[in-house]
Amino acid sequence: MSDPAQILKPSFPVEDASRSGSEAFREIQNIMDALELKEHAEGGYYVETDRDSRLVPSPFLNGPASKSEWEAALKRPGFDPKFRNASTTIFYLLTPNSPQCNFHRTRARSIHTVVRGRGRYVVLHANETEENCRVATFAVGHNVAAGEKLQWIVEGGAYKASFLLPDQDGGLESSGGLLISETLVPGFEVYDHDFLDKGGLKKLVGEQGATDLGWLVRR
Ligand code: GUN
């Protein structure tokens, strides 16, 4: 990771009410209305656009990833832990009002494509080793010549977080949000999902890393 202290700062100010009449704000509202996005527990907004009805045997041997979410998972009608939908796809949006997605992981592999805007991803490769966890960070957006990724994969078991970047580096103006498409294989289940807490973060990246990255942990 190149200079985490510089890169891993929240770089977008949370939108204040005074900007609610702006063009960018209206555009975001239009997108949210048209796509029928709702709040995500990770931060940001989402809608599931596809769930393959074909079932595959679950490739995951473990029980629920998180005890606290186990009950919610149980309540999903028809969910049988022995099976998963073959894939699911969502739209996911970060906005100036909800500019970050907090560290979480799922057992499924996730395939992302940027649709609109810019952001930064931070991935903790806890799936590789619990000690000296590899930390990766990269910008996503349409400026491929500047190294921004249009498409990226996060393997199951890695923790990821993301945050909105302004449309121009160093600017603060008029982000119309970061809209991505994300496909999980096999499909999403709360049963396979958990959040990272401060203690878990410290274990993975140490005291200093946890100080640098703590703002991306869900409160
Ligand atoms: N329901 C709640 N969160 C998610 C998610 O991240 N993906 C999908 N497909 N469904 C969800």
Short mmCIF file of C-alpha atoms and ligand atoms in Angstrom, two decimals:
data_model
loop_
_atom_site.label_atom_id
_atom_site.label_comp_id
_atom_site.label_asym_id
_atom_site.label_seq_id
_atom_site.Cartn_x
_atom_site.Cartn_y
_atom_site.Cartn_z
CA MET A 1 0.00 0.00 0.00
CA SER A 2 1.44 3.38 -0.95
CA ASP A 3 1.35 5.98 1.83
CA PRO A 4 -1.75 4.94 3.77
CA ALA A 5 -1.69 8.07 5.90
CA GLN A 6 -2.30 10.18 2.80
CA ILE A 7 -4.61 7.89 0.92
CA LEU A 8 -6.84 6.53 3.63
CA LYS A 9 -8.48 9.70 4.77
CA PRO A 10 -12.18 10.41 4.49
CA SER A 11 -11.97 12.77 1.57
CA PHE A 12 -15.56 13.71 1.03
CA PRO A 13 -17.36 16.02 3.42
CA VAL A 14 -20.81 14.79 4.35
CA GLU A 15 -23.32 16.79 2.38
CA ASP A 16 -24.91 19.58 4.36
CA ALA A 17 -28.49 20.64 3.99
CA SER A 18 -27.48 23.87 2.25
CA ARG A 19 -26.39 21.88 -0.82
CA SER A 20 -29.61 19.96 -1.04
CA GLY A 21 -30.83 22.20 -3.87
CA SER A 22 -27.73 21.54 -6.02
CA GLU A 23 -27.79 19.90 -9.44
CA ALA A 24 -25.70 16.97 -8.15
CA PHE A 25 -28.09 16.40 -5.26
CA ARG A 26 -31.10 16.31 -7.62
CA GLU A 27 -29.31 13.92 -9.98
CA ILE A 28 -28.60 11.55 -7.11
CA GLN A 29 -32.18 11.74 -5.92
CA ASN A 30 -33.37 10.92 -9.45
CA ILE A 31 -31.09 7.87 -9.59
CA MET A 32 -32.23 6.70 -6.18
CA ASP A 33 -35.89 7.10 -7.12
CA ALA A 34 -35.53 5.48 -10.57
CA LEU A 35 -33.58 2.48 -9.27
CA GLU A 36 -35.61 2.26 -6.04
CA LEU A 37 -32.52 2.15 -3.87
CA LYS A 38 -32.82 1.64 -0.13
CA GLU A 39 -30.41 2.13 2.76
CA HIS A 40 -27.79 -0.57 3.26
CA ALA A 41 -26.63 -1.60 6.75
CA GLU A 42 -23.04 -1.23 5.44
CA GLY A 43 -23.67 2.44 4.55
CA GLY A 44 -24.80 3.71 1.15
CA TYR A 45 -27.83 2.49 -0.77
CA TYR A 46 -28.62 -0.62 -2.79
CA VAL A 47 -31.19 -2.64 -4.64
CA GLU A 48 -31.00 -6.29 -5.58
CA THR A 49 -31.65 -6.44 -9.33
CA ASP A 50 -31.21 -10.18 -9.88
CA ARG A 51 -31.28 -13.39 -7.88
CA ASP A 52 -30.73 -16.50 -9.98
CA SER A 53 -33.48 -18.88 -8.93
CA ARG A 54 -31.29 -21.88 -9.65
CA LEU A 55 -29.80 -23.30 -6.46
CA VAL A 56 -26.31 -24.70 -6.06
CA PRO A 57 -25.11 -26.78 -3.12
CA SER A 58 -23.49 -24.40 -0.63
CA PRO A 59 -19.68 -24.47 -1.08
CA PHE A 60 -19.36 -23.10 2.48
CA LEU A 61 -19.03 -25.56 5.32
CA ASN A 62 -19.39 -23.19 8.23
CA GLY A 63 -22.44 -22.09 10.19
CA PRO A 64 -23.65 -18.49 10.25
CA ALA A 65 -20.86 -15.93 9.81
CA SER A 66 -22.25 -13.70 12.51
CA LYS A 67 -24.32 -14.72 15.52
CA SER A 68 -26.10 -11.39 15.61
CA GLU A 69 -27.23 -11.74 12.00
CA TRP A 70 -28.11 -15.40 12.31
CA GLU A 71 -31.66 -14.72 13.41
CA ALA A 72 -32.28 -12.33 10.52
CA ALA A 73 -30.92 -14.97 8.15
CA LEU A 74 -33.23 -17.57 9.63
CA LYS A 75 -36.16 -15.32 8.87
CA ARG A 76 -35.46 -15.11 5.12
CA PRO A 77 -38.31 -17.18 3.71
CA GLY A 78 -37.14 -20.38 2.15
CA PHE A 79 -33.45 -20.06 3.05
CA ASP A 80 -31.79 -23.42 3.54
CA PRO A 81 -28.12 -23.15 4.61
CA LYS A 82 -27.28 -26.20 2.48
CA PHE A 83 -27.98 -24.24 -0.73
CA ARG A 84 -27.27 -20.86 -2.32
CA ASN A 85 -28.75 -19.05 -5.30
CA ALA A 86 -26.23 -19.39 -8.14
CA SER A 87 -25.64 -15.60 -8.20
CA THR A 88 -27.11 -12.28 -7.12
CA THR A 89 -26.58 -8.78 -8.51
CA ILE A 90 -27.11 -5.39 -6.90
CA PHE A 91 -26.70 -1.74 -7.71
CA TYR A 92 -24.84 -0.04 -4.87
CA LEU A 93 -24.55 3.73 -4.45
CA LEU A 94 -22.43 5.97 -2.25
CA THR A 95 -23.53 9.58 -2.02
CA PRO A 96 -22.25 12.73 -0.31
CA ASN A 97 -24.89 12.06 2.37
CA SER A 98 -23.82 8.45 2.88
CA PRO A 99 -20.25 8.45 1.53
CA GLN A 100 -18.77 5.25 2.96
CA CYS A 101 -19.29 1.52 3.04
CA ASN A 102 -17.94 0.08 6.29
CA PHE A 103 -15.69 -2.97 6.57
CA HIS A 104 -17.58 -6.21 6.06
CA ARG A 105 -17.02 -9.52 4.36
CA THR A 106 -18.99 -12.25 2.74
CA ARG A 107 -18.05 -15.79 1.89
CA ALA A 108 -19.02 -15.30 -1.74
CA ARG A 109 -16.76 -13.84 -4.42
CA SER A 110 -17.85 -10.38 -5.55
CA ILE A 111 -17.44 -8.94 -9.03
CA HIS A 112 -17.80 -5.15 -9.25
CA THR A 113 -18.18 -2.76 -12.18
CA VAL A 114 -18.28 1.00 -11.88
CA VAL A 115 -21.25 2.67 -13.53
CA ARG A 116 -20.77 6.27 -12.42
CA GLY A 117 -18.46 8.37 -10.27
CA ARG A 118 -15.25 7.69 -8.35
CA GLY A 119 -14.37 5.97 -5.12
CA ARG A 120 -11.65 4.19 -3.19
CA TYR A 121 -11.70 0.59 -2.01
CA VAL A 122 -9.73 -0.78 0.93
CA VAL A 123 -9.41 -4.57 1.08
CA LEU A 124 -8.04 -6.53 4.04
CA HIS A 125 -6.96 -9.94 2.82
CA ALA A 126 -7.96 -11.76 5.99
CA ASN A 127 -8.72 -14.75 3.77
CA GLU A 128 -4.98 -15.21 3.09
CA THR A 129 -3.63 -15.10 6.65
CA GLU A 130 -4.80 -13.71 9.96
CA GLU A 131 -1.34 -12.38 10.80
CA ASN A 132 0.21 -9.39 9.03
CA CYS A 133 -2.90 -9.11 6.95
CA ARG A 134 -2.22 -7.72 3.46
CA VAL A 135 -3.96 -4.41 2.92
CA ALA A 136 -4.77 -3.27 -0.60
CA THR A 137 -6.28 0.02 -1.69
CA PHE A 138 -7.24 1.23 -5.15
CA ALA A 139 -9.31 3.91 -6.79
CA VAL A 140 -12.30 2.97 -8.91
CA GLY A 141 -13.71 5.15 -11.67
CA HIS A 142 -13.64 5.78 -15.40
CA ASN A 143 -10.16 7.29 -15.69
CA VAL A 144 -8.44 4.02 -16.60
CA ALA A 145 -5.44 5.93 -17.99
CA ALA A 146 -4.84 7.23 -14.43
CA GLY A 147 -5.09 3.70 -13.03
CA GLU A 148 -8.67 3.79 -11.81
CA LYS A 149 -10.37 0.41 -12.01
CA LEU A 150 -13.53 -0.08 -14.03
CA GLN A 151 -13.88 -3.63 -12.78
CA TRP A 152 -12.54 -5.40 -9.70
CA ILE A 153 -12.94 -8.68 -7.86
CA VAL A 154 -12.91 -9.24 -4.12
CA GLU A 155 -12.47 -12.85 -3.05
CA GLY A 156 -14.72 -14.33 -0.41
CA GLY A 157 -13.40 -13.90 3.12
CA ALA A 158 -11.60 -10.60 2.45
CA TYR A 159 -12.94 -7.58 4.32
CA LYS A 160 -13.74 -4.59 2.16
CA ALA A 161 -14.68 -0.98 2.75
CA SER A 162 -15.07 1.89 0.32
CA PHE A 163 -15.63 5.60 0.23
CA LEU A 164 -16.73 8.24 -2.20
CA LEU A 165 -14.10 10.39 -3.93
CA PRO A 166 -14.78 13.82 -5.37
CA ASP A 167 -15.15 13.89 -9.16
CA GLN A 168 -11.79 15.68 -9.42
CA ASP A 169 -8.78 14.80 -7.25
CA GLY A 170 -8.43 17.41 -4.53
CA GLY A 171 -11.82 18.96 -5.32
CA LEU A 172 -14.88 18.89 -3.15
CA GLU A 173 -17.41 19.74 -5.77
CA SER A 174 -20.47 18.06 -7.07
CA SER A 175 -19.94 14.37 -6.72
CA GLY A 176 -22.92 12.74 -8.35
CA GLY A 177 -22.18 9.69 -6.23
CA LEU A 178 -20.40 6.38 -6.89
CA LEU A 179 -22.74 3.88 -8.52
CA ILE A 180 -21.51 0.33 -9.03
CA SER A 181 -22.93 -2.99 -10.10
CA GLU A 182 -21.93 -5.94 -7.90
CA THR A 183 -22.48 -9.63 -8.59
CA LEU A 184 -21.91 -12.28 -5.93
CA VAL A 185 -21.12 -15.89 -6.77
CA PRO A 186 -22.75 -17.76 -5.20
CA GLY A 187 -25.56 -15.40 -4.29
CA PHE A 188 -25.76 -13.13 -1.27
CA GLU A 189 -27.03 -14.41 2.07
CA VAL A 190 -26.91 -12.57 5.39
CA TYR A 191 -25.86 -15.97 6.73
CA ASP A 192 -22.47 -15.53 4.97
CA HIS A 193 -21.96 -11.88 5.91
CA ASP A 194 -20.36 -10.16 8.87
CA PHE A 195 -19.01 -6.78 9.88
CA LEU A 196 -15.51 -6.08 11.18
CA ASP A 197 -15.34 -4.46 14.63
CA LYS A 198 -12.54 -2.37 16.13
CA GLY A 199 -11.04 -5.37 17.96
CA GLY A 200 -11.02 -7.47 14.80
CA LEU A 201 -9.42 -4.63 12.84
CA LYS A 202 -6.65 -4.27 15.42
CA LYS A 203 -5.95 -8.01 15.23
CA LEU A 204 -5.62 -7.82 11.46
CA VAL A 205 -3.64 -4.61 10.96
CA GLY A 206 -2.19 -3.73 14.38
CA GLU A 207 -2.52 -0.64 16.54
CA GLN A 208 -1.37 1.91 13.94
CA GLY A 209 -3.36 0.35 11.13
CA ALA A 210 -6.46 0.36 13.32
CA THR A 211 -5.92 4.07 14.05
CA ASP A 212 -5.63 4.81 10.31
CA LEU A 213 -8.56 2.66 9.26
CA GLY A 214 -10.86 2.82 12.29
CA TRP A 215 -13.14 5.39 10.66
CA LEU A 216 -14.19 2.66 8.19
CA VAL A 217 -15.56 0.43 10.96
CA ARG A 218 -19.31 0.47 11.50
CA ARG A 219 -20.31 2.18 14.76
N1 GUN B 1 -29.38 -7.69 1.07
C1 GUN B 1 -28.74 -6.96 2.02
N2 GUN B 1 -27.49 -6.69 1.63
C2 GUN B 1 -27.34 -7.25 0.43
C3 GUN B 1 -26.25 -7.31 -0.45
O1 GUN B 1 -25.18 -6.77 -0.19
N3 GUN B 1 -26.46 -8.01 -1.58
C4 GUN B 1 -27.64 -8.59 -1.87
N4 GUN B 1 -27.76 -9.26 -3.02
N5 GUN B 1 -28.66 -8.55 -1.07
C5 GUN B 1 -28.52 -7.88 0.08
#
